[in-house]
Amino acid sequence: MVALTVPGMRLLHEGQIERRCVKIPVQLGRRRAEPSDPLIQAHYERLLGALSDPLLYEGAWQLLDPQPAGISELHRGFIAHHWSSRDARRLVIVNWSAHQAKCFLPLDVPALAGTSWQLRDLLAAAEYQRRGDELLNPGLYLDMPAYSYHLFDVRRA
């Protein structure tokens, strides 16, 4: 999720979408049959569909700084960044730790102030409405399971 949504070239290895596990030498023109994983394939179809959005390679990119939610240091397990243009915003959040983690994610986007915003996950059925002032300070509150992620489309409510 992170590697495919940060600026730069997006690379997938041969067989990644099908969840192939056996590495074959480049010179070998054939491979043994491996079962594919329909859930992984469906995930990549949704992700690659979302990545076709020009905003994710023409927009302005910003790394975000997750803040603690309480006394725990588990906020350090989050990686988050934001893509924006004049008319659109995408928010990528990943809990890469092996633990449930919580944090506040302040969005340094003054244009969010004074109105409500809808956050719709492009990879799942999740949808939230938040006030822009809260997104600025203290930030979007997150409580996410281990190795989970969101790719939010952020629009005025």
JSON list of N, CA and C in Angstrom, two decimals, residues 67-122:
[
{"chain": "A", "resi": 67, "resn": "GLN", "atom": "N", "xyz": [0.35, 11.64, 15.68]},
{"chain": "A", "resi": 67, "resn": "GLN", "atom": "CA", "xyz": [0.61, 12.07, 17.06]},
{"chain": "A", "resi": 67, "resn": "GLN", "atom": "C", "xyz": [0.01, 11.07, 18.03]},
{"chain": "A", "resi": 68, "resn": "PRO", "atom": "N", "xyz": [0.55, 10.98, 19.24]},
{"chain": "A", "resi": 68, "resn": "PRO", "atom": "CA", "xyz": [0.03, 10.01, 20.21]},
{"chain": "A", "resi": 68, "resn": "PRO", "atom": "C", "xyz": [-1.43, 10.28, 20.57]},
{"chain": "A", "resi": 69, "resn": "ALA", "atom": "N", "xyz": [-2.16, 9.20, 20.80]},
{"chain": "A", "resi": 69, "resn": "ALA", "atom": "CA", "xyz": [-3.52, 9.28, 21.32]},
{"chain": "A", "resi": 69, "resn": "ALA", "atom": "C", "xyz": [-3.48, 8.60, 22.68]},
{"chain": "A", "resi": 70, "resn": "GLY", "atom": "N", "xyz": [-3.11, 9.33, 23.71]},
{"chain": "A", "resi": 70, "resn": "GLY", "atom": "CA", "xyz": [-2.90, 8.75, 25.03]},
{"chain": "A", "resi": 70, "resn": "GLY", "atom": "C", "xyz": [-1.42, 8.64, 25.32]},
{"chain": "A", "resi": 71, "resn": "ILE", "atom": "N", "xyz": [-1.08, 7.74, 26.24]},
{"chain": "A", "resi": 71, "resn": "ILE", "atom": "CA", "xyz": [0.31, 7.63, 26.67]},
{"chain": "A", "resi": 71, "resn": "ILE", "atom": "C", "xyz": [1.12, 6.61, 25.86]},
{"chain": "A", "resi": 72, "resn": "SER", "atom": "N", "xyz": [0.46, 5.86, 25.02]},
{"chain": "A", "resi": 72, "resn": "SER", "atom": "CA", "xyz": [1.13, 4.82, 24.25]},
{"chain": "A", "resi": 72, "resn": "SER", "atom": "C", "xyz": [2.02, 5.40, 23.15]},
{"chain": "A", "resi": 73, "resn": "GLU", "atom": "N", "xyz": [3.06, 4.67, 22.81]},
{"chain": "A", "resi": 73, "resn": "GLU", "atom": "CA", "xyz": [3.94, 5.04, 21.70]},
{"chain": "A", "resi": 73, "resn": "GLU", "atom": "C", "xyz": [3.55, 4.32, 20.41]},
{"chain": "A", "resi": 74, "resn": "LEU", "atom": "N", "xyz": [2.39, 3.67, 20.40]},
{"chain": "A", "resi": 74, "resn": "LEU", "atom": "CA", "xyz": [1.99, 2.89, 19.23]},
{"chain": "A", "resi": 74, "resn": "LEU", "atom": "C", "xyz": [1.68, 3.75, 18.00]},
{"chain": "A", "resi": 75, "resn": "HIS", "atom": "N", "xyz": [1.58, 5.06, 18.18]},
{"chain": "A", "resi": 75, "resn": "HIS", "atom": "CA", "xyz": [1.36, 5.93, 17.02]},
{"chain": "A", "resi": 75, "resn": "HIS", "atom": "C", "xyz": [2.53, 5.86, 16.04]},
{"chain": "A", "resi": 76, "resn": "ARG", "atom": "N", "xyz": [3.67, 5.39, 16.52]},
{"chain": "A", "resi": 76, "resn": "ARG", "atom": "CA", "xyz": [4.86, 5.28, 15.65]},
{"chain": "A", "resi": 76, "resn": "ARG", "atom": "C", "xyz": [4.70, 4.20, 14.59]},
{"chain": "A", "resi": 77, "resn": "GLY", "atom": "N", "xyz": [3.68, 3.36, 14.73]},
{"chain": "A", "resi": 77, "resn": "GLY", "atom": "CA", "xyz": [3.43, 2.32, 13.74]},
{"chain": "A", "resi": 77, "resn": "GLY", "atom": "C", "xyz": [2.65, 2.80, 12.53]},
{"chain": "A", "resi": 78, "resn": "PHE", "atom": "N", "xyz": [2.27, 4.06, 12.50]},
{"chain": "A", "resi": 78, "resn": "PHE", "atom": "CA", "xyz": [1.49, 4.58, 11.38]},
{"chain": "A", "resi": 78, "resn": "PHE", "atom": "C", "xyz": [2.39, 5.25, 10.34]},
{"chain": "A", "resi": 79, "resn": "ILE", "atom": "N", "xyz": [2.05, 5.05, 9.11]},
{"chain": "A", "resi": 79, "resn": "ILE", "atom": "CA", "xyz": [2.62, 5.80, 7.99]},
{"chain": "A", "resi": 79, "resn": "ILE", "atom": "C", "xyz": [1.42, 6.43, 7.30]},
{"chain": "A", "resi": 80, "resn": "ALA", "atom": "N", "xyz": [1.49, 7.74, 7.08]},
{"chain": "A", "resi": 80, "resn": "ALA", "atom": "CA", "xyz": [0.36, 8.43, 6.45]},
{"chain": "A", "resi": 80, "resn": "ALA", "atom": "C", "xyz": [0.87, 9.53, 5.54]},
{"chain": "A", "resi": 81, "resn": "HIS", "atom": "N", "xyz": [0.18, 9.72, 4.44]},
{"chain": "A", "resi": 81, "resn": "HIS", "atom": "CA", "xyz": [0.50, 10.82, 3.54]},
{"chain": "A", "resi": 81, "resn": "HIS", "atom": "C", "xyz": [-0.76, 11.29, 2.84]},
{"chain": "A", "resi": 82, "resn": "HIS", "atom": "N", "xyz": [-0.65, 12.43, 2.22]},
{"chain": "A", "resi": 82, "resn": "HIS", "atom": "CA", "xyz": [-1.79, 13.14, 1.66]},
{"chain": "A", "resi": 82, "resn": "HIS", "atom": "C", "xyz": [-1.45, 13.60, 0.26]},
{"chain": "A", "resi": 83, "resn": "TRP", "atom": "N", "xyz": [-2.35, 13.38, -0.67]},
{"chain": "A", "resi": 83, "resn": "TRP", "atom": "CA", "xyz": [-2.23, 13.91, -2.03]},
{"chain": "A", "resi": 83, "resn": "TRP", "atom": "C", "xyz": [-3.32, 14.96, -2.21]},
{"chain": "A", "resi": 84, "resn": "SER", "atom": "N", "xyz": [-3.00, 16.06, -2.84]},
{"chain": "A", "resi": 84, "resn": "SER", "atom": "CA", "xyz": [-4.02, 17.08, -3.04]},
{"chain": "A", "resi": 84, "resn": "SER", "atom": "C", "xyz": [-3.81, 17.83, -4.34]},
{"chain": "A", "resi": 85, "resn": "SER", "atom": "N", "xyz": [-4.92, 18.34, -4.84]},
{"chain": "A", "resi": 85, "resn": "SER", "atom": "CA", "xyz": [-4.93, 19.28, -5.95]},
{"chain": "A", "resi": 85, "resn": "SER", "atom": "C", "xyz": [-5.93, 20.35, -5.57]},
{"chain": "A", "resi": 86, "resn": "ARG", "atom": "N", "xyz": [-6.22, 21.21, -6.46]},
{"chain": "A", "resi": 86, "resn": "ARG", "atom": "CA", "xyz": [-7.17, 22.29, -6.16]},
{"chain": "A", "resi": 86, "resn": "ARG", "atom": "C", "xyz": [-8.54, 21.75, -5.79]},
{"chain": "A", "resi": 87, "resn": "ASP", "atom": "N", "xyz": [-8.96, 20.68, -6.46]},
{"chain": "A", "resi": 87, "resn": "ASP", "atom": "CA", "xyz": [-10.32, 20.17, -6.30]},
{"chain": "A", "resi": 87, "resn": "ASP", "atom": "C", "xyz": [-10.44, 18.84, -5.56]},
{"chain": "A", "resi": 88, "resn": "ALA", "atom": "N", "xyz": [-9.34, 18.14, -5.32]},
{"chain": "A", "resi": 88, "resn": "ALA", "atom": "CA", "xyz": [-9.46, 16.78, -4.79]},
{"chain": "A", "resi": 88, "resn": "ALA", "atom": "C", "xyz": [-8.38, 16.51, -3.75]},
{"chain": "A", "resi": 89, "resn": "ARG", "atom": "N", "xyz": [-8.69, 15.53, -2.89]},
{"chain": "A", "resi": 89, "resn": "ARG", "atom": "CA", "xyz": [-7.75, 15.12, -1.85]},
{"chain": "A", "resi": 89, "resn": "ARG", "atom": "C", "xyz": [-7.84, 13.61, -1.66]},
{"chain": "A", "resi": 90, "resn": "ARG", "atom": "N", "xyz": [-6.69, 12.98, -1.41]},
{"chain": "A", "resi": 90, "resn": "ARG", "atom": "CA", "xyz": [-6.63, 11.56, -1.05]},
{"chain": "A", "resi": 90, "resn": "ARG", "atom": "C", "xyz": [-5.74, 11.45, 0.18]},
{"chain": "A", "resi": 91, "resn": "LEU", "atom": "N", "xyz": [-6.16, 10.59, 1.09]},
{"chain": "A", "resi": 91, "resn": "LEU", "atom": "CA", "xyz": [-5.44, 10.39, 2.34]},
{"chain": "A", "resi": 91, "resn": "LEU", "atom": "C", "xyz": [-5.12, 8.90, 2.46]},
{"chain": "A", "resi": 92, "resn": "VAL", "atom": "N", "xyz": [-3.84, 8.59, 2.58]},
{"chain": "A", "resi": 92, "resn": "VAL", "atom": "CA", "xyz": [-3.38, 7.21, 2.69]},
{"chain": "A", "resi": 92, "resn": "VAL", "atom": "C", "xyz": [-2.86, 6.99, 4.11]},
{"chain": "A", "resi": 93, "resn": "ILE", "atom": "N", "xyz": [-3.40, 5.96, 4.77]},
{"chain": "A", "resi": 93, "resn": "ILE", "atom": "CA", "xyz": [-3.02, 5.67, 6.15]},
{"chain": "A", "resi": 93, "resn": "ILE", "atom": "C", "xyz": [-2.75, 4.18, 6.27]},
{"chain": "A", "resi": 94, "resn": "VAL", "atom": "N", "xyz": [-1.62, 3.82, 6.86]},
{"chain": "A", "resi": 94, "resn": "VAL", "atom": "CA", "xyz": [-1.25, 2.42, 7.05]},
{"chain": "A", "resi": 94, "resn": "VAL", "atom": "C", "xyz": [-0.76, 2.22, 8.48]},
{"chain": "A", "resi": 95, "resn": "ASN", "atom": "N", "xyz": [-1.32, 1.23, 9.16]},
{"chain": "A", "resi": 95, "resn": "ASN", "atom": "CA", "xyz": [-0.77, 0.79, 10.44]},
{"chain": "A", "resi": 95, "resn": "ASN", "atom": "C", "xyz": [0.12, -0.40, 10.10]},
{"chain": "A", "resi": 96, "resn": "TRP", "atom": "N", "xyz": [1.41, -0.18, 10.02]},
{"chain": "A", "resi": 96, "resn": "TRP", "atom": "CA", "xyz": [2.33, -1.25, 9.60]},
{"chain": "A", "resi": 96, "resn": "TRP", "atom": "C", "xyz": [2.84, -2.05, 10.78]},
{"chain": "A", "resi": 97, "resn": "SER", "atom": "N", "xyz": [2.37, -1.74, 11.97]},
{"chain": "A", "resi": 97, "resn": "SER", "atom": "CA", "xyz": [2.83, -2.48, 13.15]},
{"chain": "A", "resi": 97, "resn": "SER", "atom": "C", "xyz": [2.05, -3.78, 13.34]},
{"chain": "A", "resi": 98, "resn": "ALA", "atom": "N", "xyz": [2.57, -4.64, 14.16]},
{"chain": "A", "resi": 98, "resn": "ALA", "atom": "CA", "xyz": [1.93, -5.94, 14.45]},
{"chain": "A", "resi": 98, "resn": "ALA", "atom": "C", "xyz": [0.90, -5.82, 15.56]},
{"chain": "A", "resi": 99, "resn": "HIS", "atom": "N", "xyz": [0.53, -4.60, 15.92]},
{"chain": "A", "resi": 99, "resn": "HIS", "atom": "CA", "xyz": [-0.40, -4.38, 17.04]},
{"chain": "A", "resi": 99, "resn": "HIS", "atom": "C", "xyz": [-1.51, -3.42, 16.63]},
{"chain": "A", "resi": 100, "resn": "GLN", "atom": "N", "xyz": [-2.64, -3.54, 17.29]},
{"chain": "A", "resi": 100, "resn": "GLN", "atom": "CA", "xyz": [-3.69, -2.52, 17.20]},
{"chain": "A", "resi": 100, "resn": "GLN", "atom": "C", "xyz": [-3.04, -1.22, 17.64]},
{"chain": "A", "resi": 101, "resn": "ALA", "atom": "N", "xyz": [-3.30, -0.13, 16.93]},
{"chain": "A", "resi": 101, "resn": "ALA", "atom": "CA", "xyz": [-2.66, 1.13, 17.27]},
{"chain": "A", "resi": 101, "resn": "ALA", "atom": "C", "xyz": [-3.64, 2.29, 17.14]},
{"chain": "A", "resi": 102, "resn": "LYS", "atom": "N", "xyz": [-3.37, 3.33, 17.92]},
{"chain": "A", "resi": 102, "resn": "LYS", "atom": "CA", "xyz": [-4.20, 4.54, 17.94]},
{"chain": "A", "resi": 102, "resn": "LYS", "atom": "C", "xyz": [-3.31, 5.75, 17.73]},
{"chain": "A", "resi": 103, "resn": "CYS", "atom": "N", "xyz": [-3.89, 6.76, 17.10]},
{"chain": "A", "resi": 103, "resn": "CYS", "atom": "CA", "xyz": [-3.18, 8.02, 16.96]},
{"chain": "A", "resi": 103, "resn": "CYS", "atom": "C", "xyz": [-4.15, 9.12, 16.56]},
{"chain": "A", "resi": 104, "resn": "PHE", "atom": "N", "xyz": [-3.66, 10.35, 16.63]},
{"chain": "A", "resi": 104, "resn": "PHE", "atom": "CA", "xyz": [-4.32, 11.48, 16.00]},
{"chain": "A", "resi": 104, "resn": "PHE", "atom": "C", "xyz": [-3.46, 11.83, 14.79]},
{"chain": "A", "resi": 105, "resn": "LEU", "atom": "N", "xyz": [-4.11, 12.12, 13.67]},
{"chain": "A", "resi": 105, "resn": "LEU", "atom": "CA", "xyz": [-3.40, 12.45, 12.45]},
{"chain": "A", "resi": 105, "resn": "LEU", "atom": "C", "xyz": [-3.79, 13.87, 12.03]},
{"chain": "A", "resi": 106, "resn": "PRO", "atom": "N", "xyz": [-3.02, 14.88, 12.46]},
{"chain": "A", "resi": 106, "resn": "PRO", "atom": "CA", "xyz": [-3.35, 16.25, 12.06]},
{"chain": "A", "resi": 106, "resn": "PRO", "atom": "C", "xyz": [-3.10, 16.45, 10.56]},
{"chain": "A", "resi": 107, "resn": "LEU", "atom": "N", "xyz": [-4.06, 17.04, 9.90]},
{"chain": "A", "resi": 107, "resn": "LEU", "atom": "CA", "xyz": [-3.93, 17.33, 8.47]},
{"chain": "A", "resi": 107, "resn": "LEU", "atom": "C", "xyz": [-3.58, 18.80, 8.33]},
{"chain": "A", "resi": 108, "resn": "ASP", "atom": "N", "xyz": [-2.43, 19.09, 7.84]},
{"chain": "A", "resi": 108, "resn": "ASP", "atom": "CA", "xyz": [-1.95, 20.47, 7.70]},
{"chain": "A", "resi": 108, "resn": "ASP", "atom": "C", "xyz": [-2.48, 21.06, 6.40]},
{"chain": "A", "resi": 109, "resn": "VAL", "atom": "N", "xyz": [-3.83, 21.24, 6.37]},
{"chain": "A", "resi": 109, "resn": "VAL", "atom": "CA", "xyz": [-4.50, 21.76, 5.17]},
{"chain": "A", "resi": 109, "resn": "VAL", "atom": "C", "xyz": [-5.49, 22.83, 5.63]},
{"chain": "A", "resi": 110, "resn": "PRO", "atom": "N", "xyz": [-5.09, 24.09, 5.66]},
{"chain": "A", "resi": 110, "resn": "PRO", "atom": "CA", "xyz": [-5.97, 25.15, 6.17]},
{"chain": "A", "resi": 110, "resn": "PRO", "atom": "C", "xyz": [-7.33, 25.21, 5.47]},
{"chain": "A", "resi": 111, "resn": "ALA", "atom": "N", "xyz": [-7.43, 24.76, 4.24]},
{"chain": "A", "resi": 111, "resn": "ALA", "atom": "CA", "xyz": [-8.69, 24.80, 3.51]},
{"chain": "A", "resi": 111, "resn": "ALA", "atom": "C", "xyz": [-9.76, 23.91, 4.14]},
{"chain": "A", "resi": 112, "resn": "LEU", "atom": "N", "xyz": [-9.38, 23.02, 5.04]},
{"chain": "A", "resi": 112, "resn": "LEU", "atom": "CA", "xyz": [-10.35, 22.14, 5.68]},
{"chain": "A", "resi": 112, "resn": "LEU", "atom": "C", "xyz": [-11.18, 22.86, 6.75]},
{"chain": "A", "resi": 113, "resn": "ALA", "atom": "N", "xyz": [-10.69, 23.97, 7.26]},
{"chain": "A", "resi": 113, "resn": "ALA", "atom": "CA", "xyz": [-11.33, 24.66, 8.38]},
{"chain": "A", "resi": 113, "resn": "ALA", "atom": "C", "xyz": [-12.72, 25.16, 8.02]},
{"chain": "A", "resi": 114, "resn": "GLY", "atom": "N", "xyz": [-13.59, 25.12, 9.03]},
{"chain": "A", "resi": 114, "resn": "GLY", "atom": "CA", "xyz": [-14.90, 25.75, 8.92]},
{"chain": "A", "resi": 114, "resn": "GLY", "atom": "C", "xyz": [-15.98, 24.99, 8.20]},
{"chain": "A", "resi": 115, "resn": "THR", "atom": "N", "xyz": [-15.74, 23.76, 7.81]},
{"chain": "A", "resi": 115, "resn": "THR", "atom": "CA", "xyz": [-16.77, 22.99, 7.11]},
{"chain": "A", "resi": 115, "resn": "THR", "atom": "C", "xyz": [-16.63, 21.51, 7.45]},
{"chain": "A", "resi": 116, "resn": "SER", "atom": "N", "xyz": [-17.61, 20.73, 7.06]},
{"chain": "A", "resi": 116, "resn": "SER", "atom": "CA", "xyz": [-17.57, 19.28, 7.28]},
{"chain": "A", "resi": 116, "resn": "SER", "atom": "C", "xyz": [-17.03, 18.58, 6.06]},
{"chain": "A", "resi": 117, "resn": "TRP", "atom": "N", "xyz": [-16.39, 17.42, 6.32]},
{"chain": "A", "resi": 117, "resn": "TRP", "atom": "CA", "xyz": [-15.76, 16.66, 5.24]},
{"chain": "A", "resi": 117, "resn": "TRP", "atom": "C", "xyz": [-16.17, 15.20, 5.33]},
{"chain": "A", "resi": 118, "resn": "GLN", "atom": "N", "xyz": [-16.33, 14.60, 4.17]},
{"chain": "A", "resi": 118, "resn": "GLN", "atom": "CA", "xyz": [-16.66, 13.18, 4.07]},
{"chain": "A", "resi": 118, "resn": "GLN", "atom": "C", "xyz": [-15.40, 12.43, 3.67]},
{"chain": "A", "resi": 119, "resn": "LEU", "atom": "N", "xyz": [-15.07, 11.38, 4.42]},
{"chain": "A", "resi": 119, "resn": "LEU", "atom": "CA", "xyz": [-13.93, 10.53, 4.11]},
{"chain": "A", "resi": 119, "resn": "LEU", "atom": "C", "xyz": [-14.48, 9.19, 3.68]},
{"chain": "A", "resi": 120, "resn": "ARG", "atom": "N", "xyz": [-14.31, 8.84, 2.40]},
{"chain": "A", "resi": 120, "resn": "ARG", "atom": "CA", "xyz": [-14.82, 7.58, 1.86]},
{"chain": "A", "resi": 120, "resn": "ARG", "atom": "C", "xyz": [-13.63, 6.72, 1.46]},
{"chain": "A", "resi": 121, "resn": "ASP", "atom": "N", "xyz": [-13.56, 5.52, 2.04]},
{"chain": "A", "resi": 121, "resn": "ASP", "atom": "CA", "xyz": [-12.47, 4.60, 1.74]},
{"chain": "A", "resi": 121, "resn": "ASP", "atom": "C", "xyz": [-12.69, 4.02, 0.36]},
{"chain": "A", "resi": 122, "resn": "LEU", "atom": "N", "xyz": [-11.71, 4.19, -0.52]},
{"chain": "A", "resi": 122, "resn": "LEU", "atom": "CA", "xyz": [-11.81, 3.70, -1.90]},
{"chain": "A", "resi": 122, "resn": "LEU", "atom": "C", "xyz": [-11.55, 2.20, -2.00]}
]
